[in-house]
Amino acid sequence: SEFAPVTKDSISVFYPFGGPDFLHAQAFYPHANEFILVGLEPIRELPDVLSFTESNQSAFLDTLSRALRDILFKSYFITEHMQRDFKTINGVLPVFFFFIKRSGNDLMGLNYFTLDSTGQEVPVPITNLYDNPIRGVRISFRNQQGGPLRNVYYFNIDLSDKNMTNRPEFLRFIRSRNSYNTFIKSASYLMHY
């Protein structure tokens, strides 16, 4: 009742400090055409779980479950747990894929990229992603009943003022969205530092 009058649900959502919290972004903005989340958690190659042995699949799913414990039971991630858990599940992608799929969507594509000086995406292979100061991934998805293609962008960057002076291309990327909703939930205390 408070957000609805001032929110356009179908435009982009910018969620700084959100990490891989697609769960809450999707819940508050179920019709958004794109989500832009930012966090310090790493982007790694998505593990090929189907190639794992049965015991390794089970161990991976147990670890994924452990990585989700805080967000599912407390509604937020705990940084200390994420640092440990996300190493074991190999970065943020398994969490994103889990939330996207469980929220009734089909995964349509995965692209790793950096940004050029104008803030435009430049594809890079995952093996070279960390050679760049701006590291991003775009996950394309659509509702299982069809509908338009939508995107989740995740940037692995430090949003501190000091760091952003060296990242004008990221600011250009955000500003290139003519209008967007900014959603602050996770780590909102960081803006006071």
PDB file of C-alpha atoms in Angstrom:
ATOM      1  CA  SER A   1       0.000   0.000   0.000  1.00  0.00           C
ATOM      2  CA  GLU A   2       2.941   2.368   0.586  1.00  0.00           C
ATOM      3  CA  PHE A   3       5.076   1.444  -2.415  1.00  0.00           C
ATOM      4  CA  ALA A   4       2.372   1.009  -5.065  1.00  0.00           C
ATOM      5  CA  PRO A   5       1.536   4.692  -5.658  1.00  0.00           C
ATOM      6  CA  VAL A   6       5.181   5.662  -6.278  1.00  0.00           C
ATOM      7  CA  THR A   7       6.395   2.512  -8.026  1.00  0.00           C
ATOM      8  CA  LYS A   8       6.269   1.461 -11.654  1.00  0.00           C
ATOM      9  CA  ASP A   9       6.452  -2.292 -11.263  1.00  0.00           C
ATOM     10  CA  SER A  10       7.420  -2.965 -14.891  1.00  0.00           C
ATOM     11  CA  ILE A  11      10.598  -0.856 -15.153  1.00  0.00           C
ATOM     12  CA  SER A  12      14.138  -1.798 -14.128  1.00  0.00           C
ATOM     13  CA  VAL A  13      15.068  -2.451 -10.518  1.00  0.00           C
ATOM     14  CA  PHE A  14      18.441  -1.353  -9.139  1.00  0.00           C
ATOM     15  CA  TYR A  15      19.267  -3.254  -5.934  1.00  0.00           C
ATOM     16  CA  PRO A  16      22.640  -2.089  -4.549  1.00  0.00           C
ATOM     17  CA  PHE A  17      24.163  -4.259  -1.810  1.00  0.00           C
ATOM     18  CA  GLY A  18      21.671  -6.970  -2.744  1.00  0.00           C
ATOM     19  CA  GLY A  19      24.142  -9.680  -3.631  1.00  0.00           C
ATOM     20  CA  PRO A  20      22.195 -12.589  -5.141  1.00  0.00           C
ATOM     21  CA  ASP A  21      18.909 -11.658  -3.388  1.00  0.00           C
ATOM     22  CA  PHE A  22      16.702 -12.089  -6.446  1.00  0.00           C
ATOM     23  CA  LEU A  23      14.074 -13.565  -4.101  1.00  0.00           C
ATOM     24  CA  HIS A  24      13.052 -10.217  -2.571  1.00  0.00           C
ATOM     25  CA  ALA A  25      13.586  -8.154  -5.726  1.00  0.00           C
ATOM     26  CA  GLN A  26      11.210 -10.458  -7.622  1.00  0.00           C
ATOM     27  CA  ALA A  27       8.673 -10.445  -4.773  1.00  0.00           C
ATOM     28  CA  PHE A  28       8.476  -6.640  -4.614  1.00  0.00           C
ATOM     29  CA  TYR A  29       8.723  -6.097  -8.392  1.00  0.00           C
ATOM     30  CA  PRO A  30       7.193  -9.184 -10.037  1.00  0.00           C
ATOM     31  CA  HIS A  31       6.733  -7.492 -13.427  1.00  0.00           C
ATOM     32  CA  ALA A  32      10.114  -5.737 -13.727  1.00  0.00           C
ATOM     33  CA  ASN A  33      11.814  -6.152 -17.081  1.00  0.00           C
ATOM     34  CA  GLU A  34      15.308  -6.202 -15.564  1.00  0.00           C
ATOM     35  CA  PHE A  35      16.981  -6.449 -12.188  1.00  0.00           C
ATOM     36  CA  ILE A  36      20.431  -4.984 -11.490  1.00  0.00           C
ATOM     37  CA  LEU A  37      21.952  -6.391  -8.315  1.00  0.00           C
ATOM     38  CA  VAL A  38      25.358  -5.556  -6.890  1.00  0.00           C
ATOM     39  CA  GLY A  39      27.461  -7.354  -4.308  1.00  0.00           C
ATOM     40  CA  LEU A  40      30.918  -8.432  -3.268  1.00  0.00           C
ATOM     41  CA  GLU A  41      30.235 -12.130  -3.730  1.00  0.00           C
ATOM     42  CA  PRO A  42      32.149 -13.654  -6.661  1.00  0.00           C
ATOM     43  CA  ILE A  43      30.908 -14.702 -10.075  1.00  0.00           C
ATOM     44  CA  ARG A  44      32.278 -18.115 -10.963  1.00  0.00           C
ATOM     45  CA  GLU A  45      31.529 -20.630 -13.675  1.00  0.00           C
ATOM     46  CA  LEU A  46      28.279 -22.440 -13.006  1.00  0.00           C
ATOM     47  CA  PRO A  47      29.062 -25.965 -11.840  1.00  0.00           C
ATOM     48  CA  ASP A  48      27.798 -28.770 -14.085  1.00  0.00           C
ATOM     49  CA  VAL A  49      25.868 -30.581 -11.371  1.00  0.00           C
ATOM     50  CA  LEU A  50      24.576 -33.215 -13.807  1.00  0.00           C
ATOM     51  CA  SER A  51      28.140 -34.406 -14.395  1.00  0.00           C
ATOM     52  CA  PHE A  52      28.694 -34.919 -10.647  1.00  0.00           C
ATOM     53  CA  THR A  53      28.527 -38.333  -9.074  1.00  0.00           C
ATOM     54  CA  GLU A  54      25.380 -38.966  -7.053  1.00  0.00           C
ATOM     55  CA  SER A  55      27.201 -38.382  -3.772  1.00  0.00           C
ATOM     56  CA  ASN A  56      28.767 -35.150  -5.089  1.00  0.00           C
ATOM     57  CA  GLN A  57      25.338 -33.943  -6.274  1.00  0.00           C
ATOM     58  CA  SER A  58      23.954 -34.632  -2.827  1.00  0.00           C
ATOM     59  CA  ALA A  59      26.845 -32.807  -1.168  1.00  0.00           C
ATOM     60  CA  PHE A  60      26.410 -29.831  -3.523  1.00  0.00           C
ATOM     61  CA  LEU A  61      22.678 -29.603  -2.797  1.00  0.00           C
ATOM     62  CA  ASP A  62      23.359 -29.803   0.951  1.00  0.00           C
ATOM     63  CA  THR A  63      25.832 -26.927   0.590  1.00  0.00           C
ATOM     64  CA  LEU A  64      23.357 -24.904  -1.492  1.00  0.00           C
ATOM     65  CA  SER A  65      20.730 -25.480   1.181  1.00  0.00           C
ATOM     66  CA  ARG A  66      23.160 -24.247   3.834  1.00  0.00           C
ATOM     67  CA  ALA A  67      23.971 -21.155   1.727  1.00  0.00           C
ATOM     68  CA  LEU A  68      20.243 -20.334   1.589  1.00  0.00           C
ATOM     69  CA  ARG A  69      19.516 -20.852   5.291  1.00  0.00           C
ATOM     70  CA  ASP A  70      19.741 -17.192   6.322  1.00  0.00           C
ATOM     71  CA  ILE A  71      17.790 -15.698   3.418  1.00  0.00           C
ATOM     72  CA  LEU A  72      15.015 -18.270   3.747  1.00  0.00           C
ATOM     73  CA  PHE A  73      14.705 -18.201   7.538  1.00  0.00           C
ATOM     74  CA  LYS A  74      15.693 -14.611   8.380  1.00  0.00           C
ATOM     75  CA  SER A  75      15.027 -12.811   5.039  1.00  0.00           C
ATOM     76  CA  TYR A  76      18.644 -11.650   4.639  1.00  0.00           C
ATOM     77  CA  PHE A  77      22.080 -13.066   3.958  1.00  0.00           C
ATOM     78  CA  ILE A  78      24.816 -12.911   6.593  1.00  0.00           C
ATOM     79  CA  THR A  79      28.111 -11.789   5.065  1.00  0.00           C
ATOM     80  CA  GLU A  80      30.287 -14.048   7.206  1.00  0.00           C
ATOM     81  CA  HIS A  81      28.255 -17.114   6.170  1.00  0.00           C
ATOM     82  CA  MET A  82      28.247 -16.042   2.514  1.00  0.00           C
ATOM     83  CA  GLN A  83      32.029 -15.752   2.408  1.00  0.00           C
ATOM     84  CA  ARG A  84      32.344 -19.388   3.439  1.00  0.00           C
ATOM     85  CA  ASP A  85      29.276 -20.887   1.746  1.00  0.00           C
ATOM     86  CA  PHE A  86      29.694 -19.198  -1.636  1.00  0.00           C
ATOM     87  CA  LYS A  87      33.207 -20.604  -1.994  1.00  0.00           C
ATOM     88  CA  THR A  88      31.791 -24.101  -1.615  1.00  0.00           C
ATOM     89  CA  ILE A  89      28.927 -23.630  -4.104  1.00  0.00           C
ATOM     90  CA  ASN A  90      31.218 -21.764  -6.502  1.00  0.00           C
ATOM     91  CA  GLY A  91      29.894 -18.192  -6.393  1.00  0.00           C
ATOM     92  CA  VAL A  92      26.484 -16.548  -6.769  1.00  0.00           C
ATOM     93  CA  LEU A  93      25.123 -18.313  -9.853  1.00  0.00           C
ATOM     94  CA  PRO A  94      23.683 -21.408  -8.135  1.00  0.00           C
ATOM     95  CA  VAL A  95      21.693 -19.123  -5.798  1.00  0.00           C
ATOM     96  CA  PHE A  96      20.425 -16.973  -8.677  1.00  0.00           C
ATOM     97  CA  PHE A  97      19.441 -20.035 -10.698  1.00  0.00           C
ATOM     98  CA  PHE A  98      17.663 -21.570  -7.711  1.00  0.00           C
ATOM     99  CA  PHE A  99      15.614 -18.417  -7.018  1.00  0.00           C
ATOM    100  CA  ILE A 100      14.794 -17.776 -10.682  1.00  0.00           C
ATOM    101  CA  LYS A 101      13.639 -21.338 -11.273  1.00  0.00           C
ATOM    102  CA  ARG A 102      11.716 -21.637  -7.992  1.00  0.00           C
ATOM    103  CA  SER A 103       9.862 -18.380  -8.704  1.00  0.00           C
ATOM    104  CA  GLY A 104       8.233 -19.971 -11.763  1.00  0.00           C
ATOM    105  CA  ASN A 105      10.646 -18.987 -14.500  1.00  0.00           C
ATOM    106  CA  ASP A 106      12.672 -20.786 -17.151  1.00  0.00           C
ATOM    107  CA  LEU A 107      16.351 -19.932 -17.593  1.00  0.00           C
ATOM    108  CA  MET A 108      17.055 -18.780 -21.140  1.00  0.00           C
ATOM    109  CA  GLY A 109      20.667 -17.590 -21.184  1.00  0.00           C
ATOM    110  CA  LEU A 110      23.831 -16.735 -19.288  1.00  0.00           C
ATOM    111  CA  ASN A 111      26.394 -14.145 -20.414  1.00  0.00           C
ATOM    112  CA  TYR A 112      29.561 -12.937 -18.694  1.00  0.00           C
ATOM    113  CA  PHE A 113      30.628  -9.392 -19.511  1.00  0.00           C
ATOM    114  CA  THR A 114      32.530  -6.281 -18.576  1.00  0.00           C
ATOM    115  CA  LEU A 115      31.635  -2.685 -19.480  1.00  0.00           C
ATOM    116  CA  ASP A 116      33.319  -0.391 -21.975  1.00  0.00           C
ATOM    117  CA  SER A 117      33.959   3.288 -21.225  1.00  0.00           C
ATOM    118  CA  THR A 118      30.419   4.210 -22.317  1.00  0.00           C
ATOM    119  CA  GLY A 119      28.792   1.672 -19.977  1.00  0.00           C
ATOM    120  CA  GLN A 120      27.902  -0.849 -22.698  1.00  0.00           C
ATOM    121  CA  GLU A 121      28.264  -4.600 -22.212  1.00  0.00           C
ATOM    122  CA  VAL A 122      31.343  -6.269 -23.678  1.00  0.00           C
ATOM    123  CA  PRO A 123      31.180 -10.086 -23.623  1.00  0.00           C
ATOM    124  CA  VAL A 124      34.130 -11.873 -22.023  1.00  0.00           C
ATOM    125  CA  PRO A 125      34.735 -15.555 -21.353  1.00  0.00           C
ATOM    126  CA  ILE A 126      34.468 -16.546 -17.709  1.00  0.00           C
ATOM    127  CA  THR A 127      38.194 -17.359 -17.748  1.00  0.00           C
ATOM    128  CA  ASN A 128      38.977 -13.659 -18.380  1.00  0.00           C
ATOM    129  CA  LEU A 129      36.229 -12.054 -16.316  1.00  0.00           C
ATOM    130  CA  TYR A 130      38.483 -11.179 -13.371  1.00  0.00           C
ATOM    131  CA  ASP A 131      41.007  -9.467 -15.645  1.00  0.00           C
ATOM    132  CA  ASN A 132      38.537  -6.565 -15.722  1.00  0.00           C
ATOM    133  CA  PRO A 133      37.650  -3.965 -13.065  1.00  0.00           C
ATOM    134  CA  ILE A 134      33.923  -4.364 -13.852  1.00  0.00           C
ATOM    135  CA  ARG A 135      32.717  -7.946 -13.619  1.00  0.00           C
ATOM    136  CA  GLY A 136      29.154  -8.774 -14.570  1.00  0.00           C
ATOM    137  CA  VAL A 137      26.826 -11.567 -15.519  1.00  0.00           C
ATOM    138  CA  ARG A 138      23.458 -11.363 -17.263  1.00  0.00           C
ATOM    139  CA  ILE A 139      20.929 -14.138 -16.714  1.00  0.00           C
ATOM    140  CA  SER A 140      17.993 -14.148 -19.135  1.00  0.00           C
ATOM    141  CA  PHE A 141      14.738 -15.780 -18.111  1.00  0.00           C
ATOM    142  CA  ARG A 142      11.030 -15.844 -18.848  1.00  0.00           C
ATOM    143  CA  ASN A 143       7.920 -16.971 -17.060  1.00  0.00           C
ATOM    144  CA  GLN A 144       7.139 -20.669 -17.562  1.00  0.00           C
ATOM    145  CA  GLN A 145       3.843 -19.691 -19.216  1.00  0.00           C
ATOM    146  CA  GLY A 146       5.722 -17.600 -21.800  1.00  0.00           C
ATOM    147  CA  GLY A 147       5.868 -13.847 -21.729  1.00  0.00           C
ATOM    148  CA  PRO A 148       8.690 -11.425 -22.435  1.00  0.00           C
ATOM    149  CA  LEU A 149      12.361 -12.173 -21.955  1.00  0.00           C
ATOM    150  CA  ARG A 150      13.645 -10.541 -18.749  1.00  0.00           C
ATOM    151  CA  ASN A 151      17.177 -10.101 -17.377  1.00  0.00           C
ATOM    152  CA  VAL A 152      18.977 -10.218 -14.072  1.00  0.00           C
ATOM    153  CA  TYR A 153      22.305  -8.387 -14.053  1.00  0.00           C
ATOM    154  CA  TYR A 154      24.727  -9.035 -11.244  1.00  0.00           C
ATOM    155  CA  PHE A 155      27.861  -6.957 -10.755  1.00  0.00           C
ATOM    156  CA  ASN A 156      30.665  -8.034  -8.472  1.00  0.00           C
ATOM    157  CA  ILE A 157      31.837  -4.551  -7.396  1.00  0.00           C
ATOM    158  CA  ASP A 158      32.496  -2.527  -4.285  1.00  0.00           C
ATOM    159  CA  LEU A 159      30.027   0.380  -4.251  1.00  0.00           C
ATOM    160  CA  SER A 160      31.995   2.541  -1.823  1.00  0.00           C
ATOM    161  CA  ASP A 161      32.449   6.180  -2.843  1.00  0.00           C
ATOM    162  CA  LYS A 162      36.211   5.703  -3.152  1.00  0.00           C
ATOM    163  CA  ASN A 163      35.824   2.710  -5.460  1.00  0.00           C
ATOM    164  CA  MET A 164      33.116   4.305  -7.611  1.00  0.00           C
ATOM    165  CA  THR A 165      35.379   7.202  -8.607  1.00  0.00           C
ATOM    166  CA  ASN A 166      37.394   4.566 -10.524  1.00  0.00           C
ATOM    167  CA  ARG A 167      34.293   2.958 -12.074  1.00  0.00           C
ATOM    168  CA  PRO A 168      32.541   5.640 -14.191  1.00  0.00           C
ATOM    169  CA  GLU A 169      31.467   2.992 -16.702  1.00  0.00           C
ATOM    170  CA  PHE A 170      29.266   1.342 -14.065  1.00  0.00           C
ATOM    171  CA  LEU A 171      27.573   4.653 -13.272  1.00  0.00           C
ATOM    172  CA  ARG A 172      26.995   5.155 -17.018  1.00  0.00           C
ATOM    173  CA  PHE A 173      25.423   1.688 -17.220  1.00  0.00           C
ATOM    174  CA  ILE A 174      22.983   2.556 -14.403  1.00  0.00           C
ATOM    175  CA  ARG A 175      22.212   6.019 -15.786  1.00  0.00           C
ATOM    176  CA  SER A 176      21.490   4.543 -19.223  1.00  0.00           C
ATOM    177  CA  ARG A 177      18.253   3.194 -17.762  1.00  0.00           C
ATOM    178  CA  ASN A 178      15.923   6.139 -18.283  1.00  0.00           C
ATOM    179  CA  SER A 179      13.990   5.327 -15.156  1.00  0.00           C
ATOM    180  CA  TYR A 180      14.278   2.605 -12.575  1.00  0.00           C
ATOM    181  CA  ASN A 181      13.230   1.680  -9.072  1.00  0.00           C
ATOM    182  CA  THR A 182      15.969   1.583  -6.446  1.00  0.00           C
ATOM    183  CA  PHE A 183      15.380  -1.080  -3.834  1.00  0.00           C
ATOM    184  CA  ILE A 184      17.399  -0.930  -0.615  1.00  0.00           C
ATOM    185  CA  LYS A 185      17.004  -3.750   1.845  1.00  0.00           C
ATOM    186  CA  SER A 186      20.233  -5.649   2.290  1.00  0.00           C
ATOM    187  CA  ALA A 187      23.111  -3.892   4.058  1.00  0.00           C
ATOM    188  CA  SER A 188      21.351  -0.509   4.013  1.00  0.00           C
ATOM    189  CA  TYR A 189      23.573   0.502   6.939  1.00  0.00           C
ATOM    190  CA  LEU A 190      26.513   0.675   4.499  1.00  0.00           C
ATOM    191  CA  MET A 191      25.314   3.996   3.094  1.00  0.00           C
ATOM    192  CA  HIS A 192      26.063   5.615   6.447  1.00  0.00           C
ATOM    193  CA  TYR A 193      29.780   4.775   6.251  1.00  0.00           C
TER     194      TYR A 193
END
